Amino acid sequence: MADESEHAEEMTGAEIVLRALKDQGVKDIFGYPGGAVLPIYDELFQQDELNHILVRHEQGAVHAAEGYARSTGKVGVVLVTSGPGATNTVTGLMDALADSIPVVVITGQVPTGLIGSDAFQECDTVGITRSCTKHNYLVRDVNDLARTIHEAFYVATHGRPGPVVVDIPKDVQFATGRYTPPQNVQHKTYRPQTQGDHSAIEAAVRLLASAKRPIFYTGGGVINSGPRAVVALRELAELTGVPVTSTLMGLGGFPASSDQWLGMLGMHGTYEANLAMHDCDVMVCIGARFDDRITGRLDAFSPGSRKIHIDIDPSSINKNVRVDIPVLGDCGLVLEEMVRVWKDGGLSMDREALSHWWEQINVWRARDCLKYRRSDDVIMPQYAIERLYEATKGRDTFITTEVGQHQMWTAQFYRFERPNRLMTSGGLGTMGYGLPAALGVQAANPGALVIDIAGDASIQMNIQELATAIQHQLPVKVFLLNNNYMGMVRQWQELLHGNRLSESYVEAQPDFLELAQAYGWHGIRCTKPADLDEAIREMIEMDKPVFFDCRVANLANCFPMIPAGQAHNEMLLGEDEKDAEQAGV
Amino acid sequence: MTAKEDHLAIPPASTYFMVEEKETEERHTLSVVVDNEPGVLARVIGLFTARGYNIEQLTVSEVHHDRGVSRITIVAKGTPHILEQIRSQLRRLVPVHSVADLTLDGDPIERELALVKVKGEGEKRVEALRLADAFRARVVDAHTGSFVFEITGKTRKVDQFIQLMKPLGLIEVVRTGVAAISRGPEAMKV
């Protein structure tokens, strides 16, 4: 390899881009061509190692790359043109930044001589994307190009993952320069700490062992850290017998079938998870960030607990909630060391206290907070997801969602056993995420069952990607909970704004079946609970894209819910009577 | 009003819980060592604007040409919690090598330079010169009716000098912002 760098190969910038991607192990890229990236597209045409998936909008390309990354742990790669191509990626970039997803986006730029002249399809890409990327680059010299791309992959995947943009002017794509292989590239200074401080870990383990009412509050960091973190979390939970809850981002990091699983916490989390968070005496936060959807009212958040926070990002520690023992490092490495310290020290929990704690938790569980009124006439949205889960639990299923009520019902009613199986827009809450994300998941996992659980408002925000599925034979399923409303907006309006449903009713709804069929999808419509199982089976068994228009109760609300400005122990539970009545059952 | 509506009637009707900061604000001097690459200053400033932090002074210059390293001195104001966030958010930026809170670490040497233009005749002109002498300000430009003084010192000294020049015919002022360094033999990590 040293030999290779001494007699560095000369090639064009466009060739360097493709070579660098291949050397980074990239197999699939998502993109859309345009004037400022034509040299790279020309190179793509003349090779067949890299598979290019043509989306219908650049936002879709980034979400597809996110789905690809989240379901595999690899980097998702996007290629778009300058100007509008670049600006259309902004929502996707911010989404990836908020959810810590490793994505590398290559944007074309006008030739360096034209930068700053307001040229056709010129925009200040690095300026615009600076605050929605982890880092970004404008490459002005072809000899820096390979190093920059390799560095972009390094930055995207090390420390807290995130999106990186590499902006490449068209003349740099044409110019001839040296190729630098990835082995010779190391970032000058960026070395995030991954190994936790040993004394902090020992203090954390001692505090955990002294707990009478402990809880593990886990997040997306467990999944981002990789399979070792998932194994270590399970081992530590089994060793200690501590109850486990998780954020939306962390679902699947701990198996939902475990007795120790309390369900998701937060605004639409379970009664038992939120009350256990409120009443615990030791909280171990693992790869989560005390988001406002989790904490509710900050000054009433878990008032009696001492808190341990394991995170790779120092700025997440003490940001919203002050913690007693911060452990800076990669969750997987820290959890493994906690297990080691626990075993070596021959530690054990206070069994009596812990069994009292579990008794209390079981009282909360008995409240059965996810209960809803069943109906024989109308499909309740919760029921639809329960049936979908029952029909798919036997196989390896990947779920994506859009944003809104259906997303929260998915988190509540679909039971995730494994990591990397739920792809959802958590931090940014991007409507239109689910369909393109599903395409990315399917591209990364051919043969797997991939279902976008969607809402009728969200799905229309990236509906154009129905065409991408057909062109690239990606047999994803859209399971649409169609209630004719922006359901979560309507729910907030009902509960907080005197039921004045300002602009949340979708009056001119397309006929989704005809729409899907026009794109070449198979369409299924289901309106009766009795037909649901058979219809779901038809969807699953079809080896092509299927659009499932599931007509559900229009006015169902998503409970439990912690309203604004309230604490965990002040949550609203489903008034199933009223809810059912409203839903017209 | 039903019990449920009553329960929800909490002003303001928002999907967010709003908090007020109650801690008192402090002023700290931070030293930030960065790669001298395009956009690095925009990244640092963007962090302050995006997160609503207050930046009072900012001075930047390359300090190691061969290594391409610049040093930024920032005077920032905030509660201890905000200042802690500022430090860790700065550390998170990819081109940032290291961040030191010089105020937390001790009592740093801080200097800034100001050029002060004063216009005046007769007694006022003599008084301005006399005061400049007392403040060890140098005359760097002199005309029959005006002076430009160069003064170096702590922010407070510079403030004081400018205040005194006001009644004596102050025309305009330009200041560099603070450059700061810690005391003792230790260098900051680069």
mmCIF file of N, CA, C and O in Angstrom, chain B residues 3-48:
data_model
loop_
_atom_site.group_PDB
_atom_site.id
_atom_site.type_symbol
_atom_site.label_atom_id
_atom_site.label_comp_id
_atom_site.label_asym_id
_atom_site.label_seq_id
_atom_site.Cartn_x
_atom_site.Cartn_y
_atom_site.Cartn_z
ATOM 1 N N ALA B 3 -63.546 17.214 33.497
ATOM 2 C CA ALA B 3 -62.317 17.062 34.288
ATOM 3 C C ALA B 3 -61.101 17.039 33.373
ATOM 4 O O ALA B 3 -60.064 17.599 33.675
ATOM 5 N N LYS B 4 -61.291 16.428 32.231
ATOM 6 C CA LYS B 4 -60.160 16.267 31.319
ATOM 7 C C LYS B 4 -59.720 17.629 30.776
ATOM 8 O O LYS B 4 -58.529 17.947 30.731
ATOM 9 N N GLU B 5 -60.700 18.430 30.388
ATOM 10 C CA GLU B 5 -60.354 19.742 29.854
ATOM 11 C C GLU B 5 -59.680 20.604 30.920
ATOM 12 O O GLU B 5 -58.720 21.310 30.654
ATOM 13 N N ASP B 6 -60.216 20.469 32.140
ATOM 14 C CA ASP B 6 -59.657 21.222 33.252
ATOM 15 C C ASP B 6 -58.183 20.854 33.450
ATOM 16 O O ASP B 6 -57.330 21.708 33.619
ATOM 17 N N HIS B 7 -57.939 19.558 33.370
ATOM 18 C CA HIS B 7 -56.601 19.044 33.566
ATOM 19 C C HIS B 7 -55.636 19.621 32.534
ATOM 20 O O HIS B 7 -54.459 19.810 32.778
ATOM 21 N N LEU B 8 -56.181 19.903 31.372
ATOM 22 C CA LEU B 8 -55.319 20.335 30.277
ATOM 23 C C LEU B 8 -55.220 21.849 30.146
ATOM 24 O O LEU B 8 -54.488 22.353 29.313
ATOM 25 N N ALA B 9 -55.970 22.559 30.956
ATOM 26 C CA ALA B 9 -55.985 24.006 30.792
ATOM 27 C C ALA B 9 -54.754 24.632 31.445
ATOM 28 O O ALA B 9 -54.840 25.317 32.448
ATOM 29 N N ILE B 10 -53.611 24.352 30.864
ATOM 30 C CA ILE B 10 -52.370 24.877 31.445
ATOM 31 C C ILE B 10 -51.795 25.896 30.471
ATOM 32 O O ILE B 10 -51.448 25.554 29.352
ATOM 33 N N PRO B 11 -51.686 27.122 30.881
ATOM 34 C CA PRO B 11 -51.083 28.084 29.960
ATOM 35 C C PRO B 11 -49.574 27.932 29.929
ATOM 36 O O PRO B 11 -48.999 27.618 30.958
ATOM 37 N N PRO B 12 -48.863 28.179 28.848
ATOM 38 C CA PRO B 12 -49.474 28.371 27.541
ATOM 39 C C PRO B 12 -49.763 27.028 26.878
ATOM 40 O O PRO B 12 -49.092 26.043 27.168
ATOM 41 N N ALA B 13 -50.736 27.003 26.002
ATOM 42 C CA ALA B 13 -51.079 25.775 25.308
ATOM 43 C C ALA B 13 -50.011 25.505 24.263
ATOM 44 O O ALA B 13 -50.067 25.991 23.157
ATOM 45 N N SER B 14 -49.018 24.782 24.670
ATOM 46 C CA SER B 14 -47.877 24.589 23.775
ATOM 47 C C SER B 14 -47.493 23.139 23.770
ATOM 48 O O SER B 14 -47.767 22.409 24.714
ATOM 49 N N THR B 15 -46.848 22.713 22.704
ATOM 50 C CA THR B 15 -46.335 21.347 22.674
ATOM 51 C C THR B 15 -44.958 21.282 23.317
ATOM 52 O O THR B 15 -44.321 20.259 23.337
ATOM 53 N N TYR B 16 -44.497 22.412 23.831
ATOM 54 C CA TYR B 16 -43.188 22.434 24.482
ATOM 55 C C TYR B 16 -43.320 22.947 25.903
ATOM 56 O O TYR B 16 -44.169 23.770 26.196
ATOM 57 N N PHE B 17 -42.437 22.487 26.743
ATOM 58 C CA PHE B 17 -42.371 23.005 28.098
ATOM 59 C C PHE B 17 -41.299 24.073 28.117
ATOM 60 O O PHE B 17 -40.175 23.847 27.703
ATOM 61 N N MET B 18 -41.678 25.266 28.555
ATOM 62 C CA MET B 18 -40.713 26.370 28.495
ATOM 63 C C MET B 18 -40.103 26.625 29.864
ATOM 64 O O MET B 18 -40.789 26.689 30.860
ATOM 65 N N VAL B 19 -38.793 26.777 29.867
ATOM 66 C CA VAL B 19 -38.081 26.994 31.128
ATOM 67 C C VAL B 19 -37.401 28.361 31.129
ATOM 68 O O VAL B 19 -36.935 28.828 30.098
ATOM 69 N N GLU B 20 -37.326 28.919 32.291
ATOM 70 C CA GLU B 20 -36.579 30.161 32.431
ATOM 71 C C GLU B 20 -35.285 29.862 33.178
ATOM 72 O O GLU B 20 -35.271 29.109 34.136
ATOM 73 N N GLU B 21 -34.208 30.475 32.725
ATOM 74 C CA GLU B 21 -32.933 30.330 33.421
ATOM 75 C C GLU B 21 -32.957 31.206 34.671
ATOM 76 O O GLU B 21 -33.354 32.370 34.601
ATOM 77 N N LYS B 22 -32.535 30.634 35.785
ATOM 78 C CA LYS B 22 -32.553 31.421 37.011
ATOM 79 C C LYS B 22 -31.152 31.730 37.533
ATOM 80 O O LYS B 22 -30.975 32.613 38.362
ATOM 81 N N GLU B 23 -30.142 31.018 37.030
ATOM 82 C CA GLU B 23 -28.781 31.252 37.509
ATOM 83 C C GLU B 23 -28.277 32.621 37.030
ATOM 84 O O GLU B 23 -28.768 33.150 36.044
ATOM 85 N N THR B 24 -27.284 33.142 37.717
ATOM 86 C CA THR B 24 -26.740 34.425 37.284
ATOM 87 C C THR B 24 -25.665 34.219 36.221
ATOM 88 O O THR B 24 -24.990 33.205 36.183
ATOM 89 N N GLU B 25 -25.524 35.237 35.390
ATOM 90 C CA GLU B 25 -24.600 35.135 34.269
ATOM 91 C C GLU B 25 -23.186 35.529 34.680
ATOM 92 O O GLU B 25 -22.989 36.379 35.534
ATOM 93 N N GLU B 26 -22.219 34.874 34.041
ATOM 94 C CA GLU B 26 -20.814 35.190 34.268
ATOM 95 C C GLU B 26 -20.173 35.473 32.919
ATOM 96 O O GLU B 26 -20.681 35.059 31.889
ATOM 97 N N ARG B 27 -19.032 36.162 32.971
ATOM 98 C CA ARG B 27 -18.296 36.426 31.733
ATOM 99 C C ARG B 27 -17.006 35.613 31.763
ATOM 100 O O ARG B 27 -16.248 35.709 32.726
ATOM 101 N N HIS B 28 -16.812 34.772 30.767
ATOM 102 C CA HIS B 28 -15.607 33.926 30.741
ATOM 103 C C HIS B 28 -14.815 34.159 29.456
ATOM 104 O O HIS B 28 -15.386 34.459 28.409
ATOM 105 N N THR B 29 -13.512 33.982 29.561
ATOM 106 C CA THR B 29 -12.635 34.089 28.396
ATOM 107 C C THR B 29 -12.203 32.685 27.988
ATOM 108 O O THR B 29 -11.628 31.951 28.791
ATOM 109 N N LEU B 30 -12.532 32.311 26.755
ATOM 110 C CA LEU B 30 -12.194 30.984 26.257
ATOM 111 C C LEU B 30 -11.119 31.082 25.187
ATOM 112 O O LEU B 30 -11.104 32.029 24.404
ATOM 113 N N SER B 31 -10.247 30.102 25.165
ATOM 114 C CA SER B 31 -9.242 30.021 24.116
ATOM 115 C C SER B 31 -9.514 28.763 23.313
ATOM 116 O O SER B 31 -9.656 27.679 23.883
ATOM 117 N N VAL B 32 -9.615 28.891 22.011
ATOM 118 C CA VAL B 32 -9.980 27.768 21.155
ATOM 119 C C VAL B 32 -8.922 27.610 20.069
ATOM 120 O O VAL B 32 -8.659 28.548 19.313
ATOM 121 N N VAL B 33 -8.307 26.424 20.017
ATOM 122 C CA VAL B 33 -7.302 26.169 18.986
ATOM 123 C C VAL B 33 -7.968 25.387 17.862
ATOM 124 O O VAL B 33 -8.601 24.357 18.104
ATOM 125 N N VAL B 34 -7.860 25.907 16.643
ATOM 126 C CA VAL B 34 -8.585 25.309 15.514
ATOM 127 C C VAL B 34 -7.665 25.136 14.311
ATOM 128 O O VAL B 34 -6.641 25.804 14.191
ATOM 129 N N ASP B 35 -8.078 24.241 13.400
ATOM 130 C CA ASP B 35 -7.423 24.171 12.092
ATOM 131 C C ASP B 35 -7.780 25.440 11.333
ATOM 132 O O ASP B 35 -8.953 25.817 11.278
ATOM 133 N N ASN B 36 -6.782 26.056 10.726
ATOM 134 C CA ASN B 36 -7.055 27.269 9.955
ATOM 135 C C ASN B 36 -7.554 26.873 8.566
ATOM 136 O O ASN B 36 -6.833 26.943 7.596
ATOM 137 N N GLU B 37 -8.819 26.410 8.501
ATOM 138 C CA GLU B 37 -9.379 25.984 7.219
ATOM 139 C C GLU B 37 -10.564 26.874 6.868
ATOM 140 O O GLU B 37 -11.123 27.528 7.755
ATOM 141 N N PRO B 38 -10.957 26.921 5.579
ATOM 142 C CA PRO B 38 -12.058 27.803 5.202
ATOM 143 C C PRO B 38 -13.311 27.482 6.011
ATOM 144 O O PRO B 38 -13.635 26.307 6.223
ATOM 145 N N GLY B 39 -13.985 28.485 6.479
ATOM 146 C CA GLY B 39 -15.267 28.273 7.149
ATOM 147 C C GLY B 39 -15.174 27.992 8.633
ATOM 148 O O GLY B 39 -16.194 27.863 9.294
ATOM 149 N N VAL B 40 -13.966 27.893 9.175
ATOM 150 C CA VAL B 40 -13.883 27.489 10.587
ATOM 151 C C VAL B 40 -14.458 28.569 11.500
ATOM 152 O O VAL B 40 -15.150 28.272 12.486
ATOM 153 N N LEU B 41 -14.233 29.838 11.139
ATOM 154 C CA LEU B 41 -14.780 30.919 11.959
ATOM 155 C C LEU B 41 -16.302 30.931 11.871
ATOM 156 O O LEU B 41 -17.002 31.130 12.874
ATOM 157 N N ALA B 42 -16.816 30.691 10.659
ATOM 158 C CA ALA B 42 -18.272 30.633 10.480
ATOM 159 C C ALA B 42 -18.870 29.522 11.334
ATOM 160 O O ALA B 42 -19.958 29.656 11.902
ATOM 161 N N ARG B 43 -18.171 28.404 11.440
ATOM 162 C CA ARG B 43 -18.644 27.286 12.265
ATOM 163 C C ARG B 43 -18.751 27.703 13.735
ATOM 164 O O ARG B 43 -19.725 27.395 14.421
ATOM 165 N N VAL B 44 -17.697 28.400 14.208
ATOM 166 C CA VAL B 44 -17.675 28.801 15.627
ATOM 167 C C VAL B 44 -18.780 29.832 15.886
ATOM 168 O O VAL B 44 -19.562 29.695 16.820
ATOM 169 N N ILE B 45 -18.875 30.829 15.018
ATOM 170 C CA ILE B 45 -19.888 31.863 15.214
ATOM 171 C C ILE B 45 -21.290 31.273 15.043
ATOM 172 O O ILE B 45 -22.196 31.567 15.802
ATOM 173 N N GLY B 46 -21.420 30.385 14.037
ATOM 174 C CA GLY B 46 -22.715 29.758 13.775
ATOM 175 C C GLY B 46 -23.220 28.994 14.989
ATOM 176 O O GLY B 46 -24.417 28.985 15.280
ATOM 177 N N LEU B 47 -22.301 28.372 15.710
ATOM 178 C CA LEU B 47 -22.678 27.643 16.919
ATOM 179 C C LEU B 47 -23.304 28.602 17.946
ATOM 180 O O LEU B 47 -24.298 28.276 18.580
ATOM 181 N N PHE B 48 -22.705 29.778 18.081
ATOM 182 C CA PHE B 48 -23.227 30.742 19.053
ATOM 183 C C PHE B 48 -24.598 31.258 18.630
ATOM 184 O O PHE B 48 -25.518 31.308 19.445
#
